[in-house]
């Protein structure tokens, strides 16, 4: 675990990170991407970190891959590439940098390391986990295989390397239906998200059986919440991530991966939208889409929120928190991830 007192004293020895109004004003081009959601006072505090990170990043030949759930100062301030899990996994295979800083959760960093074993992959906080990844082990996968002999195992990328290695192929929320439909068998095992699996089953012709894991952020929404919200604020477009329970997805106007949601809002530009997912999603596009009023409650992912500018700068400075995956396990896990990437490309996703 990172010792924050040590993080702060190390950083203060090497960088001037005091709030700086002049510096903040000189970085208006970056601030203009988030000035509807980050206050000027906060920007004065963030600007020295953003500047320092961008300088160290260049020195280390590093790139920052930022998930769509990152806070705006990370998403707009320091990320070189942003996207959903599939887009970031593909990006990890394409970037030419020596170092990848994964601004997301641990399974995403592991996926980058699996795909780019020669690169150094840094996690700003090793404790940034995921309730789905923590819900299953390789033994769980074998249990499912024993219960449904011959059925292929499609594991969500929100899993550890060990689970990926024990699976036949991976999927993300943006390609899950297509991947499941492409399996030869009539019965397909999905792990570990029971709700994604049920949502996929509703759109596929396969008999989908699943592991009972869930996302602590999306499982909190109920169909009644959505109906009540519609009644209270008519005309709001309800847009849900497929990690939500199926009755929530059924109540929504659209469901898709984090990038699918962003694309939908960009394309449709609804007057009012409620994003039934993590809170940073709406904040990150508030400036690009001033015509859309983002309303309603959202839920915070406590794991994603462990990633801060301070920790990003610290790991880039010290090169601590390097993500390692046992090479033999990585070889097996890579097969599952690569099969997903290849199949997605083949299917035009
Ligand atoms: P996406 O693949 O849609 O980005 O989802 C990742 C995730 O963890 C959502 O909770
Ligand atoms: Fe995991 Fe849910 Fe957080 Fe995504 S939002 S990282 S699925 S806990």
Short mmCIF file of C-alpha atoms and ligand atoms in Angstrom, two decimals:
data_model
loop_
_atom_site.label_atom_id
_atom_site.label_comp_id
_atom_site.label_asym_id
_atom_site.label_seq_id
_atom_site.Cartn_x
_atom_site.Cartn_y
_atom_site.Cartn_z
CA UNK A 1 0.00 0.00 0.00
CA UNK A 2 1.29 3.50 -0.83
CA UNK A 3 2.25 5.50 2.24
CA UNK A 4 0.78 8.91 1.44
CA UNK A 5 3.04 10.74 3.89
CA UNK A 6 6.06 9.29 2.10
CA UNK A 7 4.47 10.04 -1.31
CA UNK A 8 4.04 13.70 -0.33
CA UNK A 9 7.48 14.18 1.16
CA UNK A 10 9.16 12.50 -1.85
CA UNK A 11 7.24 14.63 -4.31
CA UNK A 12 7.83 17.88 -2.41
CA UNK A 13 11.61 17.27 -2.57
CA UNK A 14 11.56 17.17 -6.37
CA UNK A 15 8.64 19.24 -7.60
CA UNK A 16 7.02 22.56 -6.83
CA UNK A 17 3.45 21.41 -6.33
CA UNK A 18 2.08 24.44 -4.47
CA UNK A 19 -1.18 25.86 -5.91
CA UNK A 20 -0.11 28.31 -8.61
CA UNK A 21 -2.58 30.75 -10.17
CA UNK A 22 -0.14 31.99 -12.87
CA UNK A 23 0.68 28.46 -13.95
CA UNK A 24 -3.01 27.54 -13.96
CA UNK A 25 -3.76 30.56 -16.20
CA UNK A 26 -0.96 29.56 -18.59
CA UNK A 27 -2.56 26.10 -18.98
CA UNK A 28 -5.95 27.43 -20.04
CA UNK A 29 -5.96 25.20 -23.16
CA UNK A 30 -6.10 22.12 -20.93
CA UNK A 31 -8.46 23.66 -18.38
CA UNK A 32 -10.93 24.65 -21.10
CA UNK A 33 -11.75 20.95 -21.58
CA UNK A 34 -13.12 20.69 -18.04
CA UNK A 35 -13.96 24.20 -16.84
CA UNK A 36 -17.67 23.41 -16.47
CA UNK A 37 -16.94 20.70 -13.90
CA UNK A 38 -13.65 21.69 -12.21
CA UNK A 39 -13.71 24.95 -10.27
CA UNK A 40 -10.99 27.58 -10.91
CA UNK A 41 -9.76 27.05 -7.33
CA UNK A 42 -9.36 23.33 -7.92
CA UNK A 43 -7.57 23.95 -11.23
CA UNK A 44 -5.02 26.16 -9.44
CA UNK A 45 -4.30 23.12 -7.23
CA UNK A 46 -4.24 20.56 -10.05
CA UNK A 47 -2.20 22.53 -12.63
CA UNK A 48 1.27 21.99 -11.00
CA UNK A 49 0.63 18.21 -10.92
CA UNK A 50 -0.59 18.13 -14.52
CA UNK A 51 2.50 20.03 -15.67
CA UNK A 52 4.89 17.82 -13.66
CA UNK A 53 3.24 14.58 -14.86
CA UNK A 54 3.36 15.64 -18.49
CA UNK A 55 7.07 16.51 -18.17
CA UNK A 56 8.09 13.28 -16.40
CA UNK A 57 6.00 11.29 -18.85
CA UNK A 58 8.03 12.68 -21.76
CA UNK A 59 11.33 11.97 -19.94
CA UNK A 60 10.35 8.36 -19.28
CA UNK A 61 8.90 7.78 -22.76
CA UNK A 62 5.68 6.85 -21.00
CA UNK A 63 2.04 6.97 -22.06
CA UNK A 64 -0.97 7.20 -19.83
CA UNK A 65 -3.98 5.05 -20.70
CA UNK A 66 -7.02 6.58 -18.99
CA UNK A 67 -10.29 4.73 -18.54
CA UNK A 68 -13.55 6.63 -19.12
CA UNK A 69 -14.20 6.53 -15.34
CA UNK A 70 -11.17 8.67 -14.49
CA UNK A 71 -11.82 12.07 -12.96
CA UNK A 72 -11.64 15.00 -15.44
CA UNK A 73 -8.20 16.25 -14.32
CA UNK A 74 -6.77 12.80 -15.15
CA UNK A 75 -8.97 12.14 -18.18
CA UNK A 76 -8.32 15.52 -19.85
CA UNK A 77 -5.18 16.67 -18.04
CA UNK A 78 -2.68 13.83 -18.39
CA UNK A 79 -4.12 10.89 -20.36
CA UNK A 80 -2.65 10.23 -23.81
CA UNK A 81 -5.40 7.82 -24.75
CA UNK A 82 -8.82 7.40 -23.17
CA UNK A 83 -11.47 4.79 -23.76
CA UNK A 84 -13.35 1.74 -22.59
CA UNK A 85 -11.71 -1.55 -21.60
CA UNK A 86 -11.56 -2.89 -25.16
CA UNK A 87 -10.11 0.31 -26.60
CA UNK A 88 -7.46 0.52 -23.87
CA UNK A 89 -6.50 -3.14 -24.31
CA UNK A 90 -6.04 -2.58 -28.05
CA UNK A 91 -4.11 0.65 -27.42
CA UNK A 92 -1.71 -1.24 -25.13
CA UNK A 93 -0.69 -3.38 -28.12
CA UNK A 94 -0.14 -0.33 -30.35
CA UNK A 95 1.73 2.25 -28.27
CA UNK A 96 5.48 2.47 -28.76
CA UNK A 97 6.32 3.78 -25.30
CA UNK A 98 8.66 2.08 -22.80
CA UNK A 99 6.25 2.65 -19.94
CA UNK A 100 2.46 2.44 -19.66
CA UNK A 101 0.76 4.11 -16.70
CA UNK A 102 -2.66 2.53 -16.34
CA UNK A 103 -5.13 5.03 -15.00
CA UNK A 104 -7.89 2.56 -14.31
CA UNK A 105 -8.10 -0.56 -12.17
CA UNK A 106 -5.70 -3.42 -11.64
CA UNK A 107 -7.17 -5.89 -14.15
CA UNK A 108 -6.70 -3.27 -16.88
CA UNK A 109 -3.01 -2.91 -15.99
CA UNK A 110 -2.62 -6.68 -15.97
CA UNK A 111 -4.23 -6.83 -19.41
CA UNK A 112 -1.74 -4.25 -20.70
CA UNK A 113 1.17 -6.23 -19.22
CA UNK A 114 -0.15 -9.48 -20.73
CA UNK A 115 -0.33 -7.83 -24.15
CA UNK A 116 2.95 -5.92 -23.84
CA UNK A 117 5.25 -8.03 -21.65
CA UNK A 118 8.37 -6.05 -22.59
CA UNK A 119 6.87 -2.74 -21.41
CA UNK A 120 6.91 -1.51 -17.84
CA UNK A 121 3.32 -1.15 -16.66
CA UNK A 122 2.71 1.06 -13.64
CA UNK A 123 -0.38 1.19 -11.43
CA UNK A 124 -0.79 4.45 -9.48
CA UNK A 125 -2.48 2.45 -6.72
CA UNK A 126 -2.26 -1.33 -6.49
CA UNK A 127 -5.38 -1.36 -4.31
CA UNK A 128 -7.55 -0.20 -7.20
CA UNK A 129 -9.34 -3.51 -7.63
CA UNK A 130 -12.77 -4.48 -8.96
CA UNK A 131 -15.59 -6.41 -7.28
CA UNK A 132 -16.03 -8.50 -10.43
CA UNK A 133 -12.36 -9.47 -10.72
CA UNK A 134 -12.36 -10.38 -7.03
CA UNK A 135 -15.43 -12.63 -7.33
CA UNK A 136 -13.83 -15.56 -9.17
CA UNK A 137 -10.62 -17.61 -9.30
CA UNK A 138 -9.38 -20.25 -11.77
CA UNK A 139 -11.04 -22.90 -9.55
CA UNK A 140 -14.37 -21.17 -10.15
CA UNK A 141 -13.83 -21.45 -13.89
CA UNK A 142 -13.06 -25.16 -13.53
CA UNK A 143 -16.19 -25.62 -11.39
CA UNK A 144 -18.27 -24.14 -14.22
CA UNK A 145 -16.53 -26.35 -16.80
CA UNK A 146 -17.31 -29.43 -14.69
CA UNK A 147 -20.97 -28.37 -14.45
CA UNK A 148 -21.34 -27.66 -18.18
CA UNK A 149 -18.92 -30.06 -19.95
CA UNK A 150 -17.82 -28.93 -23.39
CA UNK A 151 -19.22 -25.39 -23.05
CA UNK A 152 -16.69 -22.63 -23.87
CA UNK A 153 -15.80 -20.13 -21.15
CA UNK A 154 -16.12 -16.47 -22.13
CA UNK A 155 -14.62 -14.34 -19.36
CA UNK A 156 -15.15 -10.62 -19.03
CA UNK A 157 -11.85 -8.69 -19.09
CA UNK A 158 -12.76 -7.64 -15.53
CA UNK A 159 -10.90 -10.74 -14.28
CA UNK A 160 -7.41 -11.59 -13.05
CA UNK A 161 -4.73 -13.01 -15.37
CA UNK A 162 -5.27 -16.39 -13.70
CA UNK A 163 -8.95 -16.42 -14.70
CA UNK A 164 -8.18 -15.21 -18.22
CA UNK A 165 -5.62 -18.03 -18.52
CA UNK A 166 -8.26 -20.58 -17.48
CA UNK A 167 -10.81 -19.23 -20.02
CA UNK A 168 -11.25 -19.83 -23.74
CA UNK A 169 -11.77 -16.22 -24.76
CA UNK A 170 -12.36 -12.83 -23.16
CA UNK A 171 -15.02 -10.23 -23.86
CA UNK A 172 -15.78 -6.67 -22.84
CA UNK A 173 -19.14 -4.99 -22.57
CA UNK A 174 -18.74 -3.64 -26.10
CA UNK A 175 -18.30 -7.02 -27.81
CA UNK A 176 -19.89 -9.53 -25.40
CA UNK A 177 -22.98 -10.34 -27.50
CA UNK A 178 -20.95 -10.82 -30.69
CA UNK A 179 -18.33 -12.97 -28.95
CA UNK A 180 -20.95 -15.20 -27.30
CA UNK A 181 -22.85 -15.56 -30.58
CA UNK A 182 -19.62 -16.52 -32.36
CA UNK A 183 -19.07 -19.54 -30.07
CA UNK A 184 -19.85 -22.88 -31.74
CA UNK A 185 -21.56 -24.45 -28.75
CA UNK A 186 -25.23 -23.79 -27.90
CA UNK A 187 -24.36 -23.38 -24.23
CA UNK A 188 -21.83 -20.71 -23.32
CA UNK A 189 -20.37 -20.10 -19.85
CA UNK A 190 -19.90 -16.43 -18.97
CA UNK A 191 -17.84 -15.28 -15.98
CA UNK A 192 -17.91 -13.43 -13.68
CA UNK A 193 -20.73 -10.88 -14.18
CA UNK A 194 -24.18 -12.40 -13.74
CA UNK A 195 -25.91 -9.25 -15.00
CA UNK A 196 -23.79 -8.77 -18.10
CA UNK A 197 -24.41 -12.47 -18.82
CA UNK A 198 -28.20 -12.09 -18.42
CA UNK A 199 -28.19 -8.98 -20.62
CA UNK A 200 -26.18 -10.84 -23.25
CA UNK A 201 -28.58 -13.81 -23.02
CA UNK A 202 -31.47 -11.45 -23.77
CA UNK A 203 -29.81 -10.40 -27.03
CA UNK A 204 -28.33 -13.72 -28.09
CA UNK A 205 -29.63 -17.07 -29.30
CA UNK A 206 -27.31 -18.99 -26.93
CA UNK A 207 -28.04 -20.69 -23.63
CA UNK A 208 -25.87 -18.48 -21.42
CA UNK A 209 -24.93 -19.86 -18.00
CA UNK A 210 -23.02 -17.68 -15.61
CA UNK A 211 -21.00 -17.11 -12.46
CA UNK A 212 -22.84 -15.06 -9.80
CA UNK A 213 -20.44 -12.05 -9.60
CA UNK A 214 -21.58 -8.43 -9.80
CA UNK A 215 -20.31 -4.87 -10.00
CA UNK A 216 -20.82 -2.96 -6.75
CA UNK A 217 -21.46 0.24 -8.70
CA UNK A 218 -24.05 -0.95 -11.21
CA UNK A 219 -25.90 -3.50 -9.08
CA UNK A 220 -27.18 -0.65 -6.90
CA UNK A 221 -29.55 0.67 -9.56
CA UNK A 222 -33.10 -0.69 -9.62
CA UNK A 223 -35.79 -0.58 -12.29
CA UNK A 224 -37.99 1.30 -9.81
CA UNK A 225 -35.29 4.01 -9.50
CA UNK A 226 -35.49 4.50 -13.26
CA UNK A 227 -39.31 4.55 -13.37
CA UNK A 228 -39.43 7.02 -10.47
CA UNK A 229 -36.84 9.19 -12.18
CA UNK A 230 -38.77 9.24 -15.46
CA UNK A 231 -41.89 10.29 -13.61
CA UNK A 232 -40.04 13.01 -11.68
CA UNK A 233 -38.12 14.37 -14.66
CA UNK A 234 -40.01 13.47 -17.87
CA UNK A 235 -38.10 13.58 -21.15
CA UNK A 236 -34.78 12.46 -19.64
CA UNK A 237 -32.92 9.90 -21.73
CA UNK A 238 -31.87 7.00 -19.49
CA UNK A 239 -28.61 5.37 -20.57
CA UNK A 240 -27.32 2.28 -18.74
CA UNK A 241 -24.16 0.20 -18.66
CA UNK A 242 -24.83 -3.56 -19.23
CA UNK A 243 -23.34 -4.37 -15.81
CA UNK A 244 -26.72 -3.14 -14.47
CA UNK A 245 -29.39 -5.78 -13.70
CA UNK A 246 -31.48 -6.76 -16.77
CA UNK A 247 -34.67 -5.07 -15.54
CA UNK A 248 -32.71 -1.80 -15.27
CA UNK A 249 -31.37 -2.24 -18.80
CA UNK A 250 -34.92 -3.02 -20.00
CA UNK A 251 -36.15 0.24 -18.45
CA UNK A 252 -33.36 2.29 -20.09
CA UNK A 253 -33.48 3.92 -23.55
CA UNK A 254 -30.01 2.66 -24.45
CA UNK A 255 -27.40 0.32 -23.02
CA UNK A 256 -23.74 0.08 -23.99
CA UNK A 257 -20.13 0.01 -22.87
CA UNK A 258 -18.67 3.21 -21.46
CA UNK A 259 -17.56 4.26 -24.95
CA UNK A 260 -20.89 3.11 -26.38
CA UNK A 261 -22.62 5.43 -23.90
CA UNK A 262 -20.36 8.36 -24.81
CA UNK A 263 -20.98 7.77 -28.53
CA UNK A 264 -24.73 7.58 -28.00
CA UNK A 265 -24.79 10.89 -26.12
CA UNK A 266 -22.58 12.56 -28.76
CA UNK A 267 -24.74 11.26 -31.61
CA UNK A 268 -28.14 11.87 -30.04
CA UNK A 269 -27.43 15.00 -27.99
CA UNK A 270 -30.53 14.53 -25.82
CA UNK A 271 -31.71 17.63 -23.97
CA UNK A 272 -31.50 15.77 -20.64
CA UNK A 273 -29.58 12.56 -19.96
CA UNK A 274 -29.08 10.36 -16.94
CA UNK A 275 -26.00 8.12 -17.23
CA UNK A 276 -26.74 5.01 -15.20
CA UNK A 277 -23.11 4.28 -14.48
CA UNK A 278 -20.03 5.81 -12.82
CA UNK A 279 -20.13 9.55 -12.01
CA UNK A 280 -17.07 10.70 -13.96
CA UNK A 281 -18.63 9.70 -17.28
CA UNK A 282 -20.92 12.73 -17.34
CA UNK A 283 -18.23 15.08 -15.96
CA UNK A 284 -15.79 14.11 -18.71
CA UNK A 285 -18.12 15.12 -21.53
CA UNK A 286 -19.88 18.05 -19.88
CA UNK A 287 -17.65 20.60 -21.66
CA UNK A 288 -17.91 18.96 -25.09
CA UNK A 289 -21.70 18.80 -24.86
CA UNK A 290 -22.94 21.94 -23.10
CA UNK A 291 -26.33 21.45 -24.78
CA UNK A 292 -26.93 18.23 -22.80
CA UNK A 293 -28.14 18.58 -19.23
CA UNK A 294 -26.73 15.62 -17.26
CA UNK A 295 -29.21 14.96 -14.51
CA UNK A 296 -29.94 12.48 -11.80
CA UNK A 297 -27.84 10.47 -9.39
CA UNK A 298 -24.76 8.53 -10.41
CA UNK A 299 -22.64 6.03 -8.48
CA UNK A 300 -18.97 6.33 -7.66
CA UNK A 301 -16.55 3.39 -8.19
CA UNK A 302 -14.38 3.43 -5.06
CA UNK A 303 -11.64 1.53 -6.89
CA UNK A 304 -11.40 3.88 -9.87
CA UNK A 305 -11.42 6.82 -7.47
CA UNK A 306 -8.20 5.59 -5.84
CA UNK A 307 -6.33 6.96 -8.86
CA UNK A 308 -5.21 10.54 -8.23
CA UNK A 309 -2.78 12.97 -9.88
CA UNK A 310 -0.51 12.72 -6.86
CA UNK A 311 -0.20 8.93 -7.15
CA UNK A 312 0.31 9.10 -10.93
CA UNK A 313 3.21 11.52 -10.46
CA UNK A 314 4.69 9.41 -7.67
CA UNK A 315 4.79 6.16 -9.64
CA UNK A 316 6.18 7.93 -12.70
CA UNK A 317 8.86 9.53 -10.55
CA UNK A 318 9.85 6.43 -8.56
CA UNK A 319 8.85 3.72 -11.05
CA UNK A 320 7.26 1.89 -8.11
CA UNK A 321 4.10 -0.24 -8.45
CA UNK A 322 5.24 -2.17 -11.51
CA UNK A 323 2.64 -4.75 -12.52
CA UNK A 324 4.06 -8.23 -13.05
CA UNK A 325 2.32 -11.30 -14.43
CA UNK A 326 3.95 -14.74 -14.26
CA UNK A 327 5.22 -15.27 -17.86
CA UNK A 328 3.67 -18.74 -18.22
CA UNK A 329 0.33 -17.48 -16.97
CA UNK A 330 0.64 -14.40 -19.19
CA UNK A 331 1.17 -16.63 -22.27
CA UNK A 332 -2.07 -18.49 -21.54
CA UNK A 333 -4.02 -15.34 -20.64
CA UNK A 334 -2.76 -13.64 -23.81
CA UNK A 335 -4.41 -16.32 -25.92
CA UNK A 336 -7.83 -15.45 -24.44
CA UNK A 337 -7.35 -11.69 -24.80
CA UNK A 338 -5.85 -11.94 -28.28
CA UNK A 339 -8.68 -14.22 -29.45
CA UNK A 340 -11.11 -11.53 -28.32
CA UNK A 341 -9.19 -8.76 -30.11
CA UNK A 342 -8.86 -10.82 -33.31
CA UNK A 343 -12.52 -11.85 -33.29
CA UNK A 344 -13.64 -8.27 -32.58
CA UNK A 345 -11.59 -7.03 -35.56
CA UNK A 346 -12.98 -9.81 -37.74
CA UNK A 347 -16.53 -8.87 -36.72
CA UNK A 348 -15.82 -5.17 -37.30
CA UNK A 349 -16.31 -4.08 -33.66
P1 LIG B 1 -16.17 -0.69 -20.15
O1 LIG B 1 -15.51 -1.82 -20.85
O2 LIG B 1 -17.54 -0.41 -20.67
O3 LIG B 1 -15.29 0.51 -20.17
O4 LIG B 1 -16.43 -1.12 -18.64
C1 LIG B 1 -15.43 -1.32 -17.73
C2 LIG B 1 -15.94 -1.25 -16.36
O5 LIG B 1 -15.29 -1.60 -15.41
C3 LIG B 1 -17.30 -0.76 -16.17
O6 LIG B 1 -17.66 -0.86 -14.85
FE1 LIG B 2 -15.26 -3.05 -11.30
FE2 LIG B 2 -17.68 -2.00 -11.18
FE3 LIG B 2 -15.60 -0.48 -10.58
FE4 LIG B 2 -16.03 -1.25 -13.13
S1 LIG B 2 -17.32 0.09 -11.89
S2 LIG B 2 -14.09 -1.29 -12.04
S3 LIG B 2 -16.88 -3.28 -12.81
S4 LIG B 2 -16.30 -2.30 -9.47
#
